[in-house]
Amino acid sequence: MQPLLELTGLTKRFGSILAVDRVGFAVARGEVVGFLGPNGAGKTTAMRMTAGFLPPDAGSARIAGFDIVDETRAAQARLGYLAEGAPSYGDMTPDALLGFVARVRGLDGATARRRRGEVVDRLSLARVLDQPIETLSKGFRRRVGLAAAILHDPEVLILDEPTDGLDPNQKHEVRTLLSEIAGGKAIVISTHILEEVDAVCTRAIVLAGGRIVADALPAELRQQAPNHNRVTVALDADHRDRLIAALRALPNIADIAEAHARDGRIRLTARPVRGAEILGAVRAAADSAEVPLDEITTEHGRLDDVFRRLTTAA
Amino acid sequence: MRTIATLTRRELAAYFASPLAYVFVVIFLTFAGGLTFYVGGFIERGQADLAAFFQFHPWLYLFLVPAIGMRLWAEERKTGTIEFLMTLPVGAGQAVTAKFLAAWLFTGIALVGTVPLWITVSVLGDPDHGVVATAYLGSWLMAGGFLAISACVSAATSNQVIAFVGAVAICFLFMMSGLDLVQAAFRGWAPDAVLQAVRDLSLLGNFDALSQGVVDARNLFYFASLIALALVVNTAIVEMKRGR
């Protein structure tokens, strides 16, 4: 099946700065891609090129099969795009703006009314429909932009920081909305909130210095964390040597670190070789060495750590 | 076509959503009336025509029309809404045309506000209505010319003050191209044909004929091609400056 969104070798240079360097990936129906990267990594530039706002220096982007440069309007007709900062006409009311977008998008009267009702409802805009957008709070403005982006029920959605400026409840609502509509669409959201990746994304693409430095499932990405699957046990200091010996005998352990707790006990942290699962083995080793464990914990690794490692190396 | 109509409607509504429209219309009417009566000697002339009224239009437009045109693109660029607009399935040419049309219709509305003057003359005397109608048409076309130039300058910058000053300067040159101020720059080195061509580009010259009730296809063609050319350049600038 042809991917709904396909970027190939997308490149943009501003003067001497290579803002986006041969970025390419494909997004299939049903995928929600988290587009990550530090500020200035080129996320917004890449998204602007994909949405047809900025012409690429090289490479191409296809939306539902239409080239954004050669068939701009056909491609844009199938795209919902939320620009960075959700710019919209401040003197218009959300009601007027949605009406305008519906007309520009060529929705017929009945469809426009139905869709408008749906997005107003989904994004809780009913209360502010008749207030000028410039008088609305940042959260409302963002949601008005989002409503305008999804009004025509596009197959491809590109959202530049859709939850920026929202409070935790609103963030949750927007993520729920995205998860619910994701089924039939290809969605790309840029963010630097990593919890968002866990909450909605099926895939994460990390950009640094204009290049893709990682393209993986969130779970795979997490495996790259230095503390992924690390197991820490607390035990009586008397048993230390016996447990260390037992752990050393295990095949999948890369190294063992040791820390003294204030209560006279000792903590041993075993780090597995990459990708290995050692919790069961550690427990079994302790059992067979007859070492009573006061505590045993395992870590999954934090995306933050992976993110920092990927984006500071570049 | 439908897209252009939709965009034009939005643009036109935007004028009336802010005080801009009302301030502009009031100032335009005040100045137009004031100049006609106090400087043009409308009453003292004792003639049933609107020459005293129309003769000031080029000067009024020189400052008021760039004031409308300056925001057309500069504001979109400043507030970032240009990204919203240009990622809708809308062509740059359509957006350029719609913005121009909305602003032009708006100047038309301001112009219609001066019709009481026409009625006054009709009550006091017996003016040649054909001449007055032609002069109105000429005035509106001239406003369109100024406006198309202003929109073009606006597209080149995100700073409205620069857009305004630049537009006034360029409009002034177009106005004056028949007079010594501009002609002197060409005289002496350029062949007569060039001098004549520059003179023919004068907004004043083309407006004068129309304001006296002379409908000449050449004058109409002049304004139509001036507007069309400015819009083509405007579109090119918008395309060129996309995302910058």
XYZ file of C-alpha atoms in Angstrom:
558
model
C 0.000 0.000 0.000
C 1.193 3.461 -0.824
C 2.007 5.537 2.254
C -0.265 8.522 2.823
C 2.646 10.805 3.498
C 6.031 10.419 1.938
C 9.050 12.675 2.357
C 12.092 12.080 0.211
C 15.438 13.807 0.677
C 13.840 17.039 1.810
C 16.511 19.727 2.083
C 16.431 23.422 2.918
C 19.270 25.852 3.291
C 19.025 29.367 4.753
C 22.168 31.189 3.714
C 25.032 29.202 5.162
C 22.820 27.228 7.536
C 21.645 23.811 6.440
C 18.302 23.818 8.238
C 16.962 20.511 6.937
C 19.311 17.921 5.524
C 17.911 15.102 3.367
C 14.981 14.257 5.591
C 12.973 11.314 4.345
C 10.358 9.011 5.822
C 6.975 7.556 4.987
C 3.874 7.487 7.140
C 1.191 4.872 6.576
C -2.503 5.097 7.370
C -3.060 4.656 11.083
C 0.378 5.823 12.138
C 0.927 8.723 14.513
C 4.473 9.935 14.203
C 6.058 12.003 16.929
C 8.473 14.420 15.333
C 11.014 15.220 18.016
C 14.079 17.327 18.302
C 15.517 20.268 20.193
C 14.608 23.816 19.198
C 16.285 24.706 15.938
C 16.602 21.083 14.839
C 14.619 21.822 11.673
C 11.242 20.372 12.664
C 9.225 23.445 11.761
C 11.141 24.011 8.520
C 10.573 20.397 7.476
C 6.870 20.664 8.294
C 6.531 23.968 6.431
C 8.033 22.392 3.338
C 5.738 19.395 3.641
C 2.701 21.667 3.959
C 3.636 23.633 0.845
C 4.444 26.889 2.586
C 8.170 26.792 2.009
C 9.647 25.506 -1.253
C 12.301 22.835 -0.653
C 15.782 23.302 -2.127
C 15.845 19.604 -2.919
C 13.725 16.556 -2.343
C 9.982 16.187 -2.353
C 6.951 15.518 -0.247
C 3.854 13.634 -1.383
C 0.528 13.869 0.383
C -1.908 11.088 -0.473
C 0.084 10.631 -3.674
C 0.154 14.312 -4.697
C 3.427 16.168 -4.938
C 3.407 19.283 -2.760
C 5.439 21.304 -5.252
C 3.920 20.193 -8.563
C 0.368 19.530 -7.397
C 0.261 21.939 -4.483
C -3.461 22.501 -4.284
C -4.466 18.858 -4.683
C -1.964 17.955 -1.968
C -3.077 20.759 0.333
C -6.712 19.779 -0.136
C -5.892 16.442 1.529
C -3.829 17.949 4.286
C -4.733 19.451 7.632
C -1.954 21.682 8.874
C -1.481 23.492 12.141
C 1.361 25.981 11.865
C 3.698 26.739 14.729
C 1.978 29.061 17.183
C -1.406 28.410 15.526
C -1.613 31.738 13.671
C -5.115 32.799 12.713
C -7.001 35.972 11.909
C -7.403 37.751 15.239
C -10.309 39.913 14.169
C -12.422 36.916 13.184
C -14.500 34.838 15.551
C -13.935 31.061 15.626
C -17.369 30.720 14.064
C -16.451 32.973 11.122
C -13.036 31.360 10.746
C -14.476 27.839 10.559
C -17.089 29.040 8.072
C -14.337 30.606 5.969
C -12.189 27.460 6.040
C -15.185 25.307 5.130
C -15.894 27.500 2.084
C -12.271 27.658 0.964
C -12.098 23.882 1.319
C -15.240 23.570 -0.771
C -17.310 21.671 1.783
C -20.994 21.633 0.865
C -23.472 23.218 3.267
C -24.632 20.050 5.012
C -21.140 18.592 5.404
C -19.812 21.932 6.624
C -22.505 22.175 9.290
C -21.995 18.607 10.444
C -18.222 18.860 10.586
C -18.333 22.244 12.265
C -20.623 20.830 14.943
C -18.261 17.909 15.455
C -15.045 19.893 15.819
C -16.660 22.553 18.000
C -17.892 19.786 20.233
C -14.638 17.810 20.240
C -12.504 20.839 21.020
C -14.990 22.434 23.432
C -15.225 25.681 21.499
C -18.953 26.336 21.917
C -18.391 28.898 24.659
C -16.088 31.130 22.600
C -17.582 30.800 19.131
C -18.575 34.458 18.927
C -15.542 36.086 20.517
C -12.796 37.560 18.356
C -9.895 35.120 18.276
C -7.427 37.780 19.438
C -9.287 38.023 22.756
C -9.044 34.286 23.455
C -6.547 32.566 25.728
C -3.582 30.766 24.235
C -5.205 27.403 24.849
C -8.382 28.373 23.032
C -6.454 29.871 20.155
C -4.522 26.641 19.768
C -7.735 24.645 19.758
C -9.326 26.966 17.198
C -6.305 26.350 14.955
C -6.651 22.624 15.496
C -10.363 22.767 14.709
C -9.595 24.578 11.448
C -6.964 21.960 10.595
C -9.241 18.939 11.041
C -12.476 20.546 9.793
C -12.355 18.892 6.377
C -11.471 15.505 7.870
C -8.157 15.281 5.989
C -6.280 12.060 5.375
C -2.987 13.591 6.414
C -2.508 15.782 9.460
C 0.628 17.732 10.202
C 0.532 19.514 13.529
C 3.349 21.706 14.749
C 3.228 21.575 18.550
C -0.514 21.018 18.881
C -0.479 20.907 22.680
C 1.860 23.825 23.329
C 0.250 26.251 25.753
C -2.512 23.898 26.828
C -3.090 22.976 30.459
C -2.796 19.304 31.446
C -6.526 18.654 31.022
C -6.606 20.237 27.599
C -3.486 18.339 26.592
C -5.213 15.153 27.590
C -8.294 16.062 25.539
C -6.243 16.835 22.455
C -4.296 13.580 22.766
C -7.498 11.610 23.175
C -8.876 13.335 20.105
C -5.762 12.482 18.097
C -5.826 8.855 19.200
C -9.470 8.575 18.220
C -9.139 10.031 14.752
C -5.805 8.335 14.061
C -7.293 5.161 12.574
C -7.881 6.380 9.054
C -5.159 8.987 8.858
C -1.467 9.566 8.745
C -0.550 12.023 11.477
C 2.696 13.814 12.247
C 2.954 15.907 15.388
C 6.004 17.813 16.434
C 6.639 18.196 20.102
C 9.364 18.378 22.627
C 7.204 16.947 25.326
C 8.365 13.358 25.440
C 5.441 12.056 27.468
C 3.369 12.939 24.429
C 5.203 10.322 22.423
C 4.174 7.667 24.912
C 0.651 8.997 25.071
C -0.234 9.140 21.371
C 2.563 8.163 19.033
C 3.085 4.835 17.355
C 6.470 5.914 16.122
C 9.102 8.479 16.949
C 11.400 10.321 14.597
C 14.158 12.346 16.187
C 15.703 15.249 14.331
C 18.959 16.934 15.291
C 20.934 19.439 13.258
C 18.487 19.033 10.374
C 18.982 15.280 10.110
C 17.035 12.272 11.247
C 19.034 10.644 14.029
C 16.450 8.060 15.038
C 13.302 6.560 13.561
C 11.864 3.872 15.784
C 8.966 2.694 17.900
C 8.892 4.495 21.247
C 9.677 1.190 22.950
C 12.702 0.611 20.732
C 13.889 4.111 21.415
C 13.628 3.520 25.118
C 15.876 0.480 24.793
C 18.637 2.862 23.918
C 18.407 4.468 27.352
C 21.470 3.725 29.450
C 19.301 2.477 32.290
C 16.879 0.417 30.209
C 15.999 -2.821 32.048
C 18.466 -2.097 34.795
C 17.696 -4.080 37.917
C 18.449 -2.770 41.404
C 18.277 -4.908 44.503
C 18.619 -3.976 48.155
C 20.099 -6.509 50.532
C 21.883 -6.951 53.782
C 25.606 -6.108 53.499
C 26.511 -9.586 54.781
C 25.169 -11.193 51.613
C 26.954 -8.857 49.223
C 29.783 -11.121 48.076
C 27.567 -14.131 47.522
C 25.104 -12.236 45.339
C 27.804 -10.524 43.320
C 29.370 -13.894 42.577
C 26.000 -15.292 41.518
C 25.290 -12.299 39.302
C 28.669 -12.444 37.655
C 27.874 -15.951 36.581
C 24.866 -14.709 34.593
C 25.451 -14.314 30.857
C 23.539 -11.116 30.116
C 24.926 -8.728 32.675
C 27.239 -6.018 31.440
C 28.299 -4.600 34.782
C 27.322 -4.270 38.390
C 27.351 -1.045 40.380
C 27.228 -0.816 44.106
C 25.904 1.797 46.513
C 25.618 1.890 50.272
C 22.300 2.887 51.668
C 22.094 4.829 54.925
C 20.361 2.008 56.743
C 23.443 -0.205 56.544
C 22.085 -2.122 53.643
C 23.624 -2.245 50.246
C 22.215 -1.692 46.794
C 23.483 -3.486 43.733
C 22.500 -2.328 40.274
C 22.948 -4.750 37.411
C 23.005 -3.342 33.913
C 22.129 -5.804 31.166
C 23.826 -6.018 27.794
C 21.700 -4.085 25.292
C 18.181 -5.349 24.859
C 18.441 -8.173 27.384
C 15.807 -8.809 30.022
C 17.445 -9.775 33.333
C 14.858 -9.290 36.045
C 13.913 -12.987 36.195
C 17.517 -14.122 36.049
C 18.559 -11.825 38.894
C 15.692 -13.052 41.043
C 16.528 -16.690 40.295
C 20.231 -16.111 41.011
C 19.386 -14.582 44.379
C 17.099 -17.500 45.179
C 19.637 -20.149 44.336
C 22.372 -18.286 46.260
C 19.918 -18.065 49.141
C 20.224 -14.306 49.394
C 17.074 -12.662 50.771
C 16.281 -9.494 48.822
C 14.634 -6.597 50.661
C 13.699 -4.866 47.486
C 13.948 -5.418 43.753
C 13.180 -2.810 41.100
C 13.576 -2.592 37.404
C 13.807 0.533 35.218
C 12.415 0.996 31.737
C 14.633 3.847 30.783
C 13.562 7.378 30.199
C 12.972 8.820 26.742
C 14.488 12.059 28.011
C 17.823 10.345 28.406
C 17.659 8.825 24.947
C 16.558 12.144 23.503
C 19.447 13.964 25.145
C 21.960 11.393 23.990
C 20.706 11.394 20.409
C 20.478 15.118 20.049
C 23.629 16.257 21.781
C 25.904 13.856 19.918
C 24.994 15.363 16.538
C -13.603 31.865 -8.926
C -15.436 30.606 -5.858
C -12.216 30.638 -3.891
C -11.530 34.234 -4.902
C -15.071 35.212 -3.889
C -14.668 33.498 -0.509
C -11.319 35.151 0.129
C -12.628 38.545 -0.981
C -15.584 38.237 1.366
C -13.316 37.446 4.292
C -11.006 40.336 3.494
C -13.837 42.802 3.081
C -15.415 41.678 6.356
C -12.044 42.199 8.061
C -12.174 45.926 7.243
C -15.419 46.335 9.090
C -14.391 44.124 11.995
C -11.954 46.809 13.117
C -12.272 50.609 13.389
C -10.081 50.869 10.278
C -12.976 51.028 7.848
C -14.912 53.666 9.738
C -11.871 55.828 10.442
C -10.860 55.645 6.813
C -14.286 56.485 5.412
C -14.759 59.391 7.817
C -11.338 60.859 7.038
C -11.796 60.364 3.316
C -15.184 62.066 3.320
C -13.983 64.900 5.556
C -10.971 65.650 3.406
C -12.820 65.186 0.125
C -15.571 67.536 1.282
C -13.266 70.039 2.946
C -10.979 70.341 -0.064
C -13.902 70.668 -2.445
C -15.571 73.458 -0.549
C -12.681 75.388 0.978
C -9.819 74.868 -1.448
C -11.671 74.038 -4.621
C -14.193 76.850 -4.187
C -17.096 74.581 -5.070
C -19.748 77.200 -4.317
C -17.820 80.273 -5.546
C -17.227 78.737 -8.950
C -20.942 78.824 -9.543
C -20.791 75.890 -11.953
C -22.936 72.800 -11.864
C -20.131 70.278 -12.075
C -17.885 68.299 -9.744
C -14.512 69.342 -11.145
C -13.652 71.027 -7.852
C -14.290 67.701 -6.165
C -12.455 65.359 -8.503
C -9.333 67.490 -8.944
C -8.181 66.617 -5.413
C -8.682 62.886 -5.721
C -5.145 62.066 -6.907
C -3.726 63.860 -3.858
C -6.149 62.281 -1.444
C -5.431 58.839 -2.838
C -1.710 59.426 -2.738
C -1.824 59.168 1.059
C -5.038 57.344 1.843
C -4.796 54.435 -0.579
C -1.305 53.312 0.523
C -2.714 53.441 4.059
C -5.158 50.719 3.040
C -2.717 48.811 0.884
C 0.163 48.733 3.367
C -1.421 46.107 5.565
C -2.562 43.704 2.855
C 0.525 41.478 2.947
C 2.812 43.054 5.524
C 0.326 42.305 8.276
C -0.153 38.695 7.195
C 3.558 38.221 7.241
C 4.016 39.943 10.602
C 1.307 37.946 12.375
C 2.197 34.684 10.638
C -1.298 34.245 9.202
C 0.301 34.083 5.772
C 1.316 30.524 6.696
C -2.298 29.719 7.529
C -3.495 31.249 4.257
C -0.863 29.730 1.993
C -1.305 26.216 3.356
C -4.990 26.259 2.510
C -5.636 25.024 -1.032
C -5.376 28.574 -2.331
C -3.101 29.793 -5.111
C -0.938 32.867 -4.587
C -2.622 34.494 -7.581
C -6.051 33.909 -6.074
C -5.011 35.391 -2.749
C -3.433 38.407 -4.450
C -6.525 38.999 -6.569
C -8.909 38.600 -3.641
C -6.996 40.965 -1.389
C -6.861 43.557 -4.120
C -10.550 43.183 -4.965
C -11.627 43.515 -1.345
C -9.546 46.647 -0.854
C -10.731 48.078 -4.155
C -14.365 47.421 -3.307
C -13.706 49.131 -0.022
C -12.387 52.279 -1.712
C -15.474 52.043 -3.905
C -17.657 52.081 -0.800
C -15.826 55.180 0.456
C -16.341 56.794 -2.924
C -20.050 56.020 -2.898
C -20.160 57.984 0.356
C -19.533 61.150 -1.662
C -22.656 60.738 -3.798
C -24.563 63.348 -1.711
C -22.289 65.889 -3.397
C -23.555 64.727 -6.772
C -27.118 65.026 -5.511
C -26.384 68.542 -4.207
C -25.120 69.650 -7.602
C -28.161 68.123 -9.261
C -30.449 70.054 -6.953
C -28.577 73.333 -7.395
C -28.088 73.070 -11.126
C -28.114 70.789 -14.063
C -24.799 68.924 -14.276
C -23.825 66.615 -17.115
C -24.459 63.286 -15.418
C -22.423 61.436 -18.003
C -19.368 63.480 -17.133
C -19.866 62.935 -13.409
C -20.328 59.186 -13.839
C -17.217 58.964 -15.999
C -15.247 60.951 -13.476
C -16.374 58.583 -10.715
C -15.279 55.641 -12.827
C -11.936 57.315 -13.481
C -11.478 58.069 -9.803
C -12.203 54.487 -8.841
C -9.828 53.162 -11.502
C -7.131 55.501 -10.258
C -7.696 54.261 -6.706
C -7.278 50.738 -8.113
C -3.968 51.693 -9.702
C -2.650 53.202 -6.475
C -3.918 50.218 -4.561
C -2.331 47.611 -6.816
C 1.016 49.397 -6.456
C 0.599 49.622 -2.660
C -0.290 45.927 -2.370
C 2.790 45.076 -4.366
C 5.057 47.070 -2.038
C 3.290 45.552 0.973
C 4.112 42.061 -0.251
C 7.805 42.884 -0.208
C 8.031 43.691 3.501
C 6.646 42.704 6.879
C 6.935 46.283 8.093
C 3.803 48.328 7.484
C 5.566 51.688 7.848
C 8.043 50.761 5.130
C 5.162 49.493 3.018
C 3.344 52.801 3.416
C 6.302 55.076 2.717
C 7.449 52.947 -0.207
C 3.984 52.885 -1.715
C 3.534 56.652 -1.372
C 6.895 57.228 -3.058
C 6.166 54.926 -6.001
C 2.619 56.223 -6.418
C 4.000 59.769 -6.365
C 6.405 58.959 -9.192
C 3.579 57.439 -11.225
C 1.449 60.494 -10.595
C 4.154 62.923 -11.564
C 5.623 61.100 -14.525
C 4.055 63.628 -16.907
C 5.486 66.607 -15.046
C 8.926 68.126 -14.981
C 9.776 66.537 -11.658
C 10.119 63.169 -13.364
C 10.589 64.248 -16.951
C 13.726 66.202 -16.060
C 15.406 62.994 -14.993
C 15.027 61.622 -18.523
C 15.463 64.762 -20.550
C 18.816 65.230 -22.199
C 19.814 61.607 -22.471
C 16.693 59.637 -23.332
C 15.136 59.812 -26.796
C 11.868 61.668 -27.178
C 9.955 58.434 -27.536
C 11.000 57.437 -24.028
C 10.022 60.829 -22.660
C 6.645 60.458 -24.293
C 6.251 56.911 -22.999
C 7.030 58.011 -19.452
C 4.568 60.869 -19.843
C 1.903 58.414 -20.999
C 2.393 56.395 -17.837
C 1.222 59.330 -15.744
C -1.702 58.541 -13.481
C -2.619 62.231 -13.482
C -2.723 62.461 -17.265
C -4.892 59.386 -17.616
C -7.205 60.487 -14.855
C -7.602 64.047 -16.195
C -9.211 62.885 -19.422
C -11.682 60.657 -17.578
C -12.470 63.300 -14.974
C -13.519 65.637 -17.758
C -15.907 63.043 -19.035
C -13.840 61.802 -21.950
C -14.050 58.042 -22.189
C -11.022 56.995 -24.157
C -10.247 53.296 -24.501
C -6.572 54.128 -24.079
C -7.127 55.530 -20.585
C -9.220 52.557 -19.555
C -6.624 50.223 -20.991
C -3.928 52.107 -19.110
C -5.564 51.579 -15.721
C -6.529 47.990 -16.471
C -3.002 47.092 -17.540
C -1.423 49.003 -14.643
C -3.556 47.032 -12.188
C -3.003 43.723 -13.969
C 0.738 44.228 -14.156
C 0.988 45.206 -10.489
C -1.004 42.109 -9.506
C 1.246 39.853 -11.571
C 4.314 41.361 -9.909
C 2.552 41.088 -6.555
C 1.943 37.370 -7.117
C 5.559 36.866 -8.104
C 6.748 38.617 -4.933
C 4.441 36.529 -2.752
C 5.679 33.324 -4.391
C 9.286 34.414 -4.144
C 9.101 35.401 -0.501
C 7.141 32.345 0.587
C 8.139 31.395 4.093
C 10.870 33.984 4.379
